[in-house]
Coordinates of C-alpha atoms in Angstrom, one line a residue:
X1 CA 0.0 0.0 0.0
X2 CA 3.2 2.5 0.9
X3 CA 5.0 1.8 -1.9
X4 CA 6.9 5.1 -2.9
X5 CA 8.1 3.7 -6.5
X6 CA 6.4 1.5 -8.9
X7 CA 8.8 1.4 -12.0
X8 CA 12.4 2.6 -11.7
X9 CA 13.7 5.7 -10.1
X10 CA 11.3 8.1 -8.3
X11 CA 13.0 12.0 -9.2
X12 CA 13.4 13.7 -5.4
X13 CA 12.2 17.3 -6.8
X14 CA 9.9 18.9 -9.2
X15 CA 12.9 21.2 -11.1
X16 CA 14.1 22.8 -7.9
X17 CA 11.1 22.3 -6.4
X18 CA 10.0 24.4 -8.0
X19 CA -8.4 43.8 -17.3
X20 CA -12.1 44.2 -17.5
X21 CA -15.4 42.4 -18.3
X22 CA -15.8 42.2 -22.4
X23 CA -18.6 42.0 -24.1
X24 CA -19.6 38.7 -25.6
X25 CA -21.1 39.5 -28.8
X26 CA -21.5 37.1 -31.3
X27 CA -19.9 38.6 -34.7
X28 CA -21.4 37.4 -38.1
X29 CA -19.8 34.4 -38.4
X30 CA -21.1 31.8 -41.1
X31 CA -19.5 28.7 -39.7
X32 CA -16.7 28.2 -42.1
X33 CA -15.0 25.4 -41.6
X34 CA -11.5 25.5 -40.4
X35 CA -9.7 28.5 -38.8
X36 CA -7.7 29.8 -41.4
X37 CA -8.0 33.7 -42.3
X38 CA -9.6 34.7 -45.8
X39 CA -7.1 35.3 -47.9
X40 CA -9.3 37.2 -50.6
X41 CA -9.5 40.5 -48.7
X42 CA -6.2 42.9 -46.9
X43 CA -9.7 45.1 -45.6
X44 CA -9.2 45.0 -41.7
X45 CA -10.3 47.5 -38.7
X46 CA -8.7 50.7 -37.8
X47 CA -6.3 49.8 -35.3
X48 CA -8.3 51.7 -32.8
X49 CA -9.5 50.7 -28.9
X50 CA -11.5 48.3 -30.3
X51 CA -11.4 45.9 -33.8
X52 CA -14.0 46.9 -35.8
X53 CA -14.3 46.0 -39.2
X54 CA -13.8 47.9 -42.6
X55 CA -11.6 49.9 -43.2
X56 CA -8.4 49.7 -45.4
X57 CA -5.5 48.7 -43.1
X58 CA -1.5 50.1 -44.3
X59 CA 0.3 47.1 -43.2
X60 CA 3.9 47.4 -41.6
X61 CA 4.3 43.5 -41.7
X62 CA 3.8 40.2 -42.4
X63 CA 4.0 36.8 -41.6
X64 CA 1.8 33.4 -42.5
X65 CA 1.3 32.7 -38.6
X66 CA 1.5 35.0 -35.6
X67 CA 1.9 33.5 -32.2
X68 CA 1.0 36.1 -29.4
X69 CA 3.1 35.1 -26.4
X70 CA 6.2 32.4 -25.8
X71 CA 5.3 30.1 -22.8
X72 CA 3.4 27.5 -24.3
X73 CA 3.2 29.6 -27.7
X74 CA 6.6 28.7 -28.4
X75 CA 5.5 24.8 -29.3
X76 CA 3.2 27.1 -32.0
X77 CA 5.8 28.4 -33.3
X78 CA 7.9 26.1 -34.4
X79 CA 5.2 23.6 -34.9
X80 CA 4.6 26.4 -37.8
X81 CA 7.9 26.7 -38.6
X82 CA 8.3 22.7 -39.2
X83 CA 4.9 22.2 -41.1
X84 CA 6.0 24.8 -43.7
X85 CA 4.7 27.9 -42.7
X86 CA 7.0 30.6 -44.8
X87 CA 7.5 32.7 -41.9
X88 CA 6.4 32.7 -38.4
X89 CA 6.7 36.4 -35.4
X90 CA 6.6 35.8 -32.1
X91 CA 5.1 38.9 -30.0
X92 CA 6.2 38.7 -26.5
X93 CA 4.9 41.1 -23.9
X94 CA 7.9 40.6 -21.5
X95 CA 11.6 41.3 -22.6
X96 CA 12.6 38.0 -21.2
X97 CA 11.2 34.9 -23.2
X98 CA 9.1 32.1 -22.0
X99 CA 6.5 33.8 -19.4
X100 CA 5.7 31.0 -16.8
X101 CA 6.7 28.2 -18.5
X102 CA 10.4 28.7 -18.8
X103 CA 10.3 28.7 -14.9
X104 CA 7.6 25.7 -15.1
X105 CA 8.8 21.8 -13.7
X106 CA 9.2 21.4 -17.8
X107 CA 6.8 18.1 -17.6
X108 CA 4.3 17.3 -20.5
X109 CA 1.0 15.4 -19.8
X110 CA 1.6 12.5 -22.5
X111 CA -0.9 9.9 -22.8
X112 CA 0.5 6.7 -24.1
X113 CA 3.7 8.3 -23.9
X114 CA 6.0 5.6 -25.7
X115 CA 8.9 5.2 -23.0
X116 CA 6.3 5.1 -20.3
X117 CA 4.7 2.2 -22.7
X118 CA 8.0 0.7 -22.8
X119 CA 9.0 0.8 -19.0
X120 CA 5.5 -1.0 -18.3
X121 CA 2.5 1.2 -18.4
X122 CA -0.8 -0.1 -20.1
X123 CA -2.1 2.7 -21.1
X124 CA -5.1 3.1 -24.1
X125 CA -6.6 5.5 -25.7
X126 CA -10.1 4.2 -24.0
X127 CA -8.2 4.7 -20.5
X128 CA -6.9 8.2 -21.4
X129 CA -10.0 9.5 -22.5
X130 CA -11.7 7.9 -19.6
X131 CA -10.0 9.5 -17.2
X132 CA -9.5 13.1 -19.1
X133 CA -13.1 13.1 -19.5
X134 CA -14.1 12.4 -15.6
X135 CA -11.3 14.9 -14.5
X136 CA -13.2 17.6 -16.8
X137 CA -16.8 16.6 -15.8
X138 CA -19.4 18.1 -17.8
X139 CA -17.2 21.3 -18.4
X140 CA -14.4 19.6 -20.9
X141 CA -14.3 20.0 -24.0
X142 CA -14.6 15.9 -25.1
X143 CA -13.7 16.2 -29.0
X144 CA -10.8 18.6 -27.2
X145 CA -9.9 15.5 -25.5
X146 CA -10.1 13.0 -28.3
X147 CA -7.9 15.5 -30.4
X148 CA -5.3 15.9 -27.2
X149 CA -5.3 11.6 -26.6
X150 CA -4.8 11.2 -30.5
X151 CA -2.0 13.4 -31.2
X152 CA -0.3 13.4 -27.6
X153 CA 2.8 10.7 -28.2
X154 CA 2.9 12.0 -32.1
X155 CA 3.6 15.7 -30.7
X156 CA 6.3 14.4 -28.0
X157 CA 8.0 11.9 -30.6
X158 CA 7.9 15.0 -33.2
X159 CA 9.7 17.8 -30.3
X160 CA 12.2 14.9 -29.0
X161 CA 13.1 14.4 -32.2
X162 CA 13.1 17.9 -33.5
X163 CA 15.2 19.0 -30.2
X164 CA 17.6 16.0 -30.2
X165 CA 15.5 15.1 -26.1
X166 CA 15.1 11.5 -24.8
X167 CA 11.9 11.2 -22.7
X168 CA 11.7 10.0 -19.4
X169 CA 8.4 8.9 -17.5
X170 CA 9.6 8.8 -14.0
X171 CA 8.9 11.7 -12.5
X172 CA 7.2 12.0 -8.8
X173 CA 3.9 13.7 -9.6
X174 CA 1.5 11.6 -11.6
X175 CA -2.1 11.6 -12.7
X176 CA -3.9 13.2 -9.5
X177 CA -7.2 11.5 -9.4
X178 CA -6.9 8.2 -7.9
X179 CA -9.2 5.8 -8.8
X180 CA -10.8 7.2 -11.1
X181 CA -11.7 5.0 -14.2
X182 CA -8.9 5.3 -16.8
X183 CA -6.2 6.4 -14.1
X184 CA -2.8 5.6 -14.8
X185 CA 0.2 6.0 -12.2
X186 CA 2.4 5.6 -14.3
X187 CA 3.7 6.5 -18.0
X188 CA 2.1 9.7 -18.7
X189 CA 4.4 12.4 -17.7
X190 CA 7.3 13.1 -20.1
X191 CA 10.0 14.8 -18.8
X192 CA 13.7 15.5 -20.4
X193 CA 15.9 12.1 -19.6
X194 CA 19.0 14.1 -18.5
X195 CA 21.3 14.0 -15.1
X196 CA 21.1 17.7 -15.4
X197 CA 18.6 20.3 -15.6
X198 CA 17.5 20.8 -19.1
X199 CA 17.0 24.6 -19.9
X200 CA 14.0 23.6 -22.2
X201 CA 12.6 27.2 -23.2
X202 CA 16.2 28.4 -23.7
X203 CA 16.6 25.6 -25.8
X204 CA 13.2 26.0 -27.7
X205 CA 14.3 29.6 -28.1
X206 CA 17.2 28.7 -29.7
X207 CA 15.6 26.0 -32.1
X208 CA 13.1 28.7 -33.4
X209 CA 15.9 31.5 -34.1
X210 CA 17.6 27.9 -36.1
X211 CA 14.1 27.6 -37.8
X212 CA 13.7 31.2 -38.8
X213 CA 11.2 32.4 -36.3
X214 CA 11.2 35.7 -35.7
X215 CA 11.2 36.4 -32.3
X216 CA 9.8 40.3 -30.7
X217 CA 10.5 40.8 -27.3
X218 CA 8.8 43.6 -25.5
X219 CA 6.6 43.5 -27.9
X220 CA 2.8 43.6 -26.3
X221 CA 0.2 42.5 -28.5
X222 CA -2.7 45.1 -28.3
X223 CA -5.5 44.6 -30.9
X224 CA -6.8 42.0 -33.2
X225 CA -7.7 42.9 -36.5
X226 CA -10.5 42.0 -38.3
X227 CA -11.7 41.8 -42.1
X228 CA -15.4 42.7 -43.1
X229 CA -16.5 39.1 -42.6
X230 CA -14.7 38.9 -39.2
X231 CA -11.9 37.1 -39.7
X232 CA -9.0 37.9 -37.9
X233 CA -6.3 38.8 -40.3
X234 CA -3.6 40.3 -38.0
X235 CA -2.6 41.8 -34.7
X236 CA -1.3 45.5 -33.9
X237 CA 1.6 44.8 -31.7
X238 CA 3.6 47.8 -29.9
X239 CA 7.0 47.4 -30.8
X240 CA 9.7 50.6 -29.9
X241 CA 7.1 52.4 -28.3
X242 CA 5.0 53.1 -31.8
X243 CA 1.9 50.9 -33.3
X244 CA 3.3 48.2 -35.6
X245 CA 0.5 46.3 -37.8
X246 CA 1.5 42.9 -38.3
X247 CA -0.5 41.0 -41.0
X248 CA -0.9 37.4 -40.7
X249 CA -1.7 35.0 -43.9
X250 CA -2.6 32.0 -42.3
X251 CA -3.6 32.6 -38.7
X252 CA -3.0 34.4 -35.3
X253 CA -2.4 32.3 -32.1
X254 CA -3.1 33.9 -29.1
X255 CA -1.3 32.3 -25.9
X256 CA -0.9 35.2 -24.1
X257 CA -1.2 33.4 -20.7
X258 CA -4.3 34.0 -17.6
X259 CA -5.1 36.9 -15.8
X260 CA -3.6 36.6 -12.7
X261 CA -2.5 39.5 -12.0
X262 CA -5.4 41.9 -13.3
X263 CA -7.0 42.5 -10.1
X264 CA -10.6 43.5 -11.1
X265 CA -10.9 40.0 -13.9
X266 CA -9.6 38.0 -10.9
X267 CA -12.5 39.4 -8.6
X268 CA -15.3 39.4 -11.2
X269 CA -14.1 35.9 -12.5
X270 CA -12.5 33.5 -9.4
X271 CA -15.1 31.9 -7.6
X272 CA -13.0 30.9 -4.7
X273 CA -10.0 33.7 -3.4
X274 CA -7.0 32.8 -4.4
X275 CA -4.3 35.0 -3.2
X276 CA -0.7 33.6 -5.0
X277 CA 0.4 32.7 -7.7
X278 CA 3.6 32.6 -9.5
X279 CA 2.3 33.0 -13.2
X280 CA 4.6 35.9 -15.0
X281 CA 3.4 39.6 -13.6
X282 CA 2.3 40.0 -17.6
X283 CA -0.3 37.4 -17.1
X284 CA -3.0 40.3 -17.1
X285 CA -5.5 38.7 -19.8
X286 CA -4.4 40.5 -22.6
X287 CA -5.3 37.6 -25.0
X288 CA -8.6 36.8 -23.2
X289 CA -9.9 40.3 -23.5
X290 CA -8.4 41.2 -26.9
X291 CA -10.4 37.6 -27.8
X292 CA -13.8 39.3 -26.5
X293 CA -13.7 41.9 -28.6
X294 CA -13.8 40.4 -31.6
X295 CA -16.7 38.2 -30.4
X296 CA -14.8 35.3 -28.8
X297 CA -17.1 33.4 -25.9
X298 CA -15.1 33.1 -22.6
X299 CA -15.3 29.6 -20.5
X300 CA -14.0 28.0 -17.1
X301 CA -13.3 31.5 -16.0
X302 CA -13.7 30.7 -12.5
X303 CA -11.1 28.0 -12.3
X304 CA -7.0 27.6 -12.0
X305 CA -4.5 25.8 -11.7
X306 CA -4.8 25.2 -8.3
X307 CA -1.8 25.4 -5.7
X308 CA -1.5 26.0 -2.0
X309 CA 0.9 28.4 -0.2
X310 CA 2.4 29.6 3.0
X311 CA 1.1 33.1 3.4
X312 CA 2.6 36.1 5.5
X313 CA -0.1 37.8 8.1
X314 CA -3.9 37.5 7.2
X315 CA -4.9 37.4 4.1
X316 CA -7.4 40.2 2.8
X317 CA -8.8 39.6 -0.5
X318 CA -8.3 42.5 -2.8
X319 CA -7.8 40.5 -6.0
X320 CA -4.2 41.3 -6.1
X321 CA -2.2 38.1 -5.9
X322 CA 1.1 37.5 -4.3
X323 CA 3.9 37.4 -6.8
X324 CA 5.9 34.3 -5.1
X325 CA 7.9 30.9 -6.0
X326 CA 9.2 30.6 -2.3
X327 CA 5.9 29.7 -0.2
X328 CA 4.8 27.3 -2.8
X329 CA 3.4 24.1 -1.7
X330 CA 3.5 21.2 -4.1
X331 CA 2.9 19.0 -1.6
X332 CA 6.0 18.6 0.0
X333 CA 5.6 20.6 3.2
X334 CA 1.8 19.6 4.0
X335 CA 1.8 15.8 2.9
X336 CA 5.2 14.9 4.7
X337 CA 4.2 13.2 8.1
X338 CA 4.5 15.0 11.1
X339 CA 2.2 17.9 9.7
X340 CA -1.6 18.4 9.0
X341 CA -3.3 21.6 7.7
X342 CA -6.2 22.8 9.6
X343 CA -9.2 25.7 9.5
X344 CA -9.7 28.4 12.2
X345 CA -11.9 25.6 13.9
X346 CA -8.9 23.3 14.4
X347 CA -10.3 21.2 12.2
X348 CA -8.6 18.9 9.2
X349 CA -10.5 19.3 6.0
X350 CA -8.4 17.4 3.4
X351 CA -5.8 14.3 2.9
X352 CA -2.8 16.8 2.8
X353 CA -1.0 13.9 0.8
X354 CA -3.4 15.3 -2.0
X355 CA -1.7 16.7 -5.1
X356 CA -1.4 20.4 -4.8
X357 CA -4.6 20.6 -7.6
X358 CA -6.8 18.0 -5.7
X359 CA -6.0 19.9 -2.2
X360 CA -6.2 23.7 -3.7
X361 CA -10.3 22.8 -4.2
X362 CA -10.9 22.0 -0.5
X363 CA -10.6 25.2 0.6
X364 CA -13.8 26.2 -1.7
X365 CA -16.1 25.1 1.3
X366 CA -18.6 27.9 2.3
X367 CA -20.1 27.6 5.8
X368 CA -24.1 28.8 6.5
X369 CA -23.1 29.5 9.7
X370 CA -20.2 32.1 9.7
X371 CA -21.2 33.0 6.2
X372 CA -17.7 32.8 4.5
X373 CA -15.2 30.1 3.4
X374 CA -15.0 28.2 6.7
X375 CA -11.1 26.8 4.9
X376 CA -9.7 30.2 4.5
X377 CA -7.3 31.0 6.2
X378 CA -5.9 27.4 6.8
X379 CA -3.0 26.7 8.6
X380 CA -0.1 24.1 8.4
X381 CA 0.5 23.0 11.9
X382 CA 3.6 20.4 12.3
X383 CA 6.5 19.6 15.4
X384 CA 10.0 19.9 16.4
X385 CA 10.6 16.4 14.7
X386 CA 9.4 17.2 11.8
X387 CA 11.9 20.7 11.7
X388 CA 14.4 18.9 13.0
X389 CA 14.3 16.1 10.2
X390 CA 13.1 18.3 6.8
X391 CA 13.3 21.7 5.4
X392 CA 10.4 24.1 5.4
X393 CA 10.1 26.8 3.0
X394 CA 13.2 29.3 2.4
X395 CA 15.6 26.6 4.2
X396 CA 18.3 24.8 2.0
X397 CA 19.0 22.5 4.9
X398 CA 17.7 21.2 7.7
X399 CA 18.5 24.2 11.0
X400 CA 18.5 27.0 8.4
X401 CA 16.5 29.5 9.8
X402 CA 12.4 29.5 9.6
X403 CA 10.7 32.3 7.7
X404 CA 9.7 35.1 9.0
X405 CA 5.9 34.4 8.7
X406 CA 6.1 30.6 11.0
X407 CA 5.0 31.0 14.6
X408 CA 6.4 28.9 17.2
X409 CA 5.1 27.9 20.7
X410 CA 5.4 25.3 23.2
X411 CA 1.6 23.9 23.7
X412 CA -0.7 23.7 21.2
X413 CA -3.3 25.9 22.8
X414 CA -0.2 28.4 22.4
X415 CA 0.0 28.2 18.6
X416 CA -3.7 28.2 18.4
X417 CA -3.6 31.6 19.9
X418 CA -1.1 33.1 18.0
X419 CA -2.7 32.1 14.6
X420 CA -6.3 32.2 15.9
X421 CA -7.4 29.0 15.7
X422 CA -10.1 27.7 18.1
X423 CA -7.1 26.2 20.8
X424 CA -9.6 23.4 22.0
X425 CA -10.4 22.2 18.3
X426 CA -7.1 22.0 17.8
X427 CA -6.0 20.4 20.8
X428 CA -8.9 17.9 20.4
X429 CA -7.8 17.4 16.1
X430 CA -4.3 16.8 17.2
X431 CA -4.9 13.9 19.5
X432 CA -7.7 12.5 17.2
X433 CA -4.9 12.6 14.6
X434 CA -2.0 11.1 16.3
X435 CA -3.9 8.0 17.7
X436 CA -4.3 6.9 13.7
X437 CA -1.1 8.1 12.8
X438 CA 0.2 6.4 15.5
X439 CA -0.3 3.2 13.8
X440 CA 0.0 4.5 10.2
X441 CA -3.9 4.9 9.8
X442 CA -5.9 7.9 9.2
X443 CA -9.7 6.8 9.2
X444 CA -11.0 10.3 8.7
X445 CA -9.6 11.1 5.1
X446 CA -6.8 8.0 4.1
X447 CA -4.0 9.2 4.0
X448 CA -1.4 7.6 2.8
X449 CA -4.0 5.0 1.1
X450 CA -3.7 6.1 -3.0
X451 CA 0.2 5.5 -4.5
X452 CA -0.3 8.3 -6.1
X453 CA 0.3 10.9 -3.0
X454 CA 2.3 8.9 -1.4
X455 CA 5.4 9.0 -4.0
X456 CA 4.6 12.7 -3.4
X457 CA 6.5 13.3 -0.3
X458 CA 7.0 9.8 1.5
X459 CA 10.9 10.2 0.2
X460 CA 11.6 13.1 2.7
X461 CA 11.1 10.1 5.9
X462 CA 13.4 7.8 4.2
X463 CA 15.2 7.5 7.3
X464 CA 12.5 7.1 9.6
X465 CA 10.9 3.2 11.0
X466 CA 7.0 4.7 10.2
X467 CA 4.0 2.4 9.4
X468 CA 3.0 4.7 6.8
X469 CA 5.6 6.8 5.3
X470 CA 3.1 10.3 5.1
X471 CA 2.1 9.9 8.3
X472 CA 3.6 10.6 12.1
X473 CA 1.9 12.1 15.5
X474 CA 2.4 15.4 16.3
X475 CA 3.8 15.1 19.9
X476 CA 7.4 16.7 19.9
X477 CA 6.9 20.3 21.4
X478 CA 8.0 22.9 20.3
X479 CA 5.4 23.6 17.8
X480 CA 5.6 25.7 14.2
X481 CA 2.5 26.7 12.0
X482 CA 1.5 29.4 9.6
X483 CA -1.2 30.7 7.3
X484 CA -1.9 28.8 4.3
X485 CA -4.0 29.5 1.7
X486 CA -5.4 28.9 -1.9
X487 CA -2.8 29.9 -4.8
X488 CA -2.3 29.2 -8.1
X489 CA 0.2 28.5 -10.9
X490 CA -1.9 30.1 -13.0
X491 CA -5.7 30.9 -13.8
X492 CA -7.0 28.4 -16.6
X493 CA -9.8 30.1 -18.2
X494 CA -10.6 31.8 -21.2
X495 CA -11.2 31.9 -24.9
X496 CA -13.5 28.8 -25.8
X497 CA -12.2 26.7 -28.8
X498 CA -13.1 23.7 -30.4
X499 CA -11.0 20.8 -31.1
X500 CA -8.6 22.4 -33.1
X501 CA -8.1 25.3 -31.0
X502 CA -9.8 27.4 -33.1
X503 CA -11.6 30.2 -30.7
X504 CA -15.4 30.1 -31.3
X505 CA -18.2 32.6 -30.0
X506 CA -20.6 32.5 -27.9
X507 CA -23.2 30.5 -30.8
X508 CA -19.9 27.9 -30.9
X509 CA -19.5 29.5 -34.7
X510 CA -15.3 29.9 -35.1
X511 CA -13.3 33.0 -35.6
X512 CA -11.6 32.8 -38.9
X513 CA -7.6 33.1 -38.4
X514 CA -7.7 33.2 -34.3
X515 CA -6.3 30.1 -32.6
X516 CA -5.9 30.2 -28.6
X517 CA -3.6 28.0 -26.5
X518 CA -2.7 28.0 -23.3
X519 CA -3.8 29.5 -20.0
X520 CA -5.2 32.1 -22.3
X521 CA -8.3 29.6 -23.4
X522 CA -10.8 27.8 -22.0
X523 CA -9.2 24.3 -22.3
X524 CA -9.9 21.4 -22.8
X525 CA -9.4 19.9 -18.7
X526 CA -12.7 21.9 -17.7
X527 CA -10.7 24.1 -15.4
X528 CA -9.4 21.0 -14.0
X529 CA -5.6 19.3 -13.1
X530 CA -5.4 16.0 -14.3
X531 CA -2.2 15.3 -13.9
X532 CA 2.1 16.4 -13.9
X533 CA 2.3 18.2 -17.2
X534 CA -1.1 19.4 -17.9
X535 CA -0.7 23.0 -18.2
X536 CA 2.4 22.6 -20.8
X537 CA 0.6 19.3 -21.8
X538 CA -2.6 21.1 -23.0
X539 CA -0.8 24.3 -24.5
X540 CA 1.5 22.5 -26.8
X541 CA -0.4 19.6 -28.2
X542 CA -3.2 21.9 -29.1
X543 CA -1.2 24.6 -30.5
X544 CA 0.9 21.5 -32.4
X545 CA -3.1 20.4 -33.4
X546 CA -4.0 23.6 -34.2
X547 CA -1.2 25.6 -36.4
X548 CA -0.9 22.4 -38.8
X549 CA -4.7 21.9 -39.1
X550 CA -4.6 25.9 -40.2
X551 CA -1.6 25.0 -42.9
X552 CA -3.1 22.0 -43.8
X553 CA -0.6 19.9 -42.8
X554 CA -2.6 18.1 -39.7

């Protein structure tokens, strides 16, 4: 049942351990097939604050594709550049390249991944879907999904080979919904097979300048444009501080990133607060509002990439989200034993083993009786043998010293006051607790019962004789806790596209020549986490899917 590695190696990190409302309107689409711009017509909108059609546009430039944004766009671009496009432009907001990804764990979400087929895995294109499918619920997009299982392995045998990579599958995160029909533990997370890190977006940087992309940094994307018929046929772009309309043949890609830090769309669009995240500080929903104004229908807006995170004082929801790496917690920290997480009642409200997705949703409880999330603020409680045997946040070793924002005390009714927590709920939770853990049993939530969370953390109590490997009492005074909360590693809603990634409206009718990838669409997961890899996963298979269905060479 504790097993902490099912085939081979189990990796000890994950890479370092690591604004507005738009209108929705529906334009006068006829339900062309494809998502190709017209090529018949240059007419386009005055580059003005909106993109209205008509008028005669001077073009500065052009280029057959346009990829808005290098995180995940970067797989866009030279997907493009290898099907044939003639030439491809880049636009990046930032004037460093790769937005979140580059500083992402560099995993892909790979169904039938061939090494993890190889090393053992049975994975099927039945079981994939399955699975992706009951992740999403009713919100996924399910020809999405049948598009992402089909061309999965093809896009990760295309890039390995393309890059000169050799895939592993043994990484320690996995799919994150255990036992659900279809889940896999093994074999679907392809990361670079290398003793050393792999910079993989200064790599994919440099295979696009070998390909020909032209690459713009500092170079904000600001308007689509539109022809008469409402196709997109190019972006305005400000490049050198001036205007700089860039035509595009074939198609535009937006993949721009979320919105997490444009305060009034995170307000008007989370339904849960959520107060980090460390998505780029240009995540500000350029793409999703630029999208809306060409009639584009917004979806899973409510949702993210869910991860929890050690918080500095109490937490007031304003909608501006913590810029941070340090106080993440991917499930290190909470799932280790010797610590629980608890609300302001004392009480445990989740299997901390959980993946950092899986646990991020508990906190979503709403109480009738105090009227507000009765989760948030949590707290991570743990004991001196737990900070005398593993790090915490901001330590490289074990003795460094704690941050600033942990509270210590000698008694638990101590703590409890100094974070406000109810002490005798906590008092009471603790000894509940340590009788199962005690024994390597926790009856109340399991922990420690699905492989999947346990491979998660059991590896930092390698040297300790426990009956359960992610679980230990809390009995060695002095004490430690701090405020936890939701976060994110990105929001994961936005333009709604079909299969192809082409973005449709609001009637499901597509937008000629406007593909969306990435956190800056709607997905395909239903605002969901599937599994290790899903954010990169999604944004470039569909983008691979969605540029050579637009050049014909799908």
């Amino acid at each position: 049942m504790y097993s902490t590695q099912k085939q081979g190696r189990v990796a000890i990190d994950r890479r370092s351990l690591l604004g507005a409302s738009a209108a929705l309107a529906v334009g006068g689409m006829l339900g062309l097939a494809g998502c190709s711009s017209s090529p018949k017509t240059d007419e386009g909108s005055a580059p003005d604050e909106g993109s209205a059609s008509g008028g005669e546009v001077a073009w500065d430039e052009e280029a057959d594709v346009v990829v808005v944004g290098s995180g995940t766009g970067a797989f866009s671009a030279l997907a493009a550049a290898d099907a044939g496009a003639g030439s491809v432009v880049v636009l990046e907001k930032s004037e460093a390249w790769g937005g979140t990804s580059a500083v992402s764990g560099c995993t892909l979400y790979i169904p039938m991944l061939t090494v993890g087929m190889e090393e053992g895995s049975d994975d099927s294109v039945q079981a994939a879907t399955a699975y992706l499918n009951k992740v999403a619920g009713n919100r996924g997009n399910k020809a999405g999904i049948d598009n992402y299982v089909k061309y999965a392995n093809e896009f990760a045998t295309w890039l390995g080979d393309l890059m000169g990579w050799q895939w592993t599958a043994q990484g320690m995160f996995r799919d994150y919904y255990e036992p659900y029909e279809g889940y896999r533990f093994f074999g679907r997370n392809a990361s670079i097979d290398s003793e050393e890190k792999v910079p993989m977006w200064s790599e994919l940087q440099n295979k696009c300048k070998e390909l020909g992309v032209d690459i713009r940094l500092s170079a904000p994307a600001k308007e689509l444009v539109t022809d008469a018929s409402g196709a997109v046929v190019g972006v305005v772009a400000e490049i050198g501080g001036k205007p700089v309309r860039i035509k595009a043949n074939t198609c535009v890609v937006m993949a721009t990133g979320g919105y997490d830090h444009n305060p009034q769309m995170i307000l008007e669009n989370q339904a849960v607060p959520v107060y980090v995240s460390n998505a780029a500080m240009t995540n500000t929903g350029d793409g999703q509002i630029m999208g809306a104004k060409v009639g584009a229908a917004w979806g899973n807006m409510d949702t993210n990439w869910g991860l929890p995170c050690f918080y500095g004082g109490s937490p007031e929801y304003t909608g501006e989200l913590v810029y941070d790496f340090l106080t993440n917690d991917w499930g290190y920290y909470r799932g280790s034993a010797g610590a629980i997480v608890v609300n302001r009642q004392g009480r445990r409200f989740g299997d901390e083993s959980s993946a950092y997705g899986v646990f991020n949703r508990a906190f979503g409880q709403y109480d009738t009786d105090i009227l507000d999330y009765t989760n948030i603020p949590a707290f991570f409680i743990c004991d001196d043998e737990y900070v005398s045997t593993m790090t915490l946040p901001g330590q490289a070793a074990v003795g460094d010293p704690l941050p600033d924002y942990f509270v210590q005390a000698d008694t638990l009714q101590e703590l409890a006051g100094k974070l406000g927590i109810d002490p005798e709920g906590l008092v009471d939770e603790v000894a509940s607790f340590n009788e199962g853990a005690a024994v390597g049993a926790d009856p109340t939530f399991h922990r420690g019962e699905k492989e999947c969370n346990v491979v998660i953390s059991a590896w930092r109590t390698a040297g300790r004789d426990l009956p359960n490997p992610v679980l230990a009492p809390l009995a060695t005074p002095p004490f430690y806790g701090a405020v936890y909360v939701p976060g994110t590693c990105g929001t994961n809603g936005g333009l709604v596209t079909d299969e192809n990634a082409c973005v449709l409206t609001a009637a499901h009718e597509p937008i000629p020549g406007l593909l969306a990838v990435g956190n800056c669409s709607a997905g395909i997961f239903g605002g969901q986490y599937p599994g290790a890899g899903a954010t990169l996963g999604a944004g470039g298979i569909m983008g691979y899917i969605g540029v050579r269905n637009a050049l014909g060479a799908l």
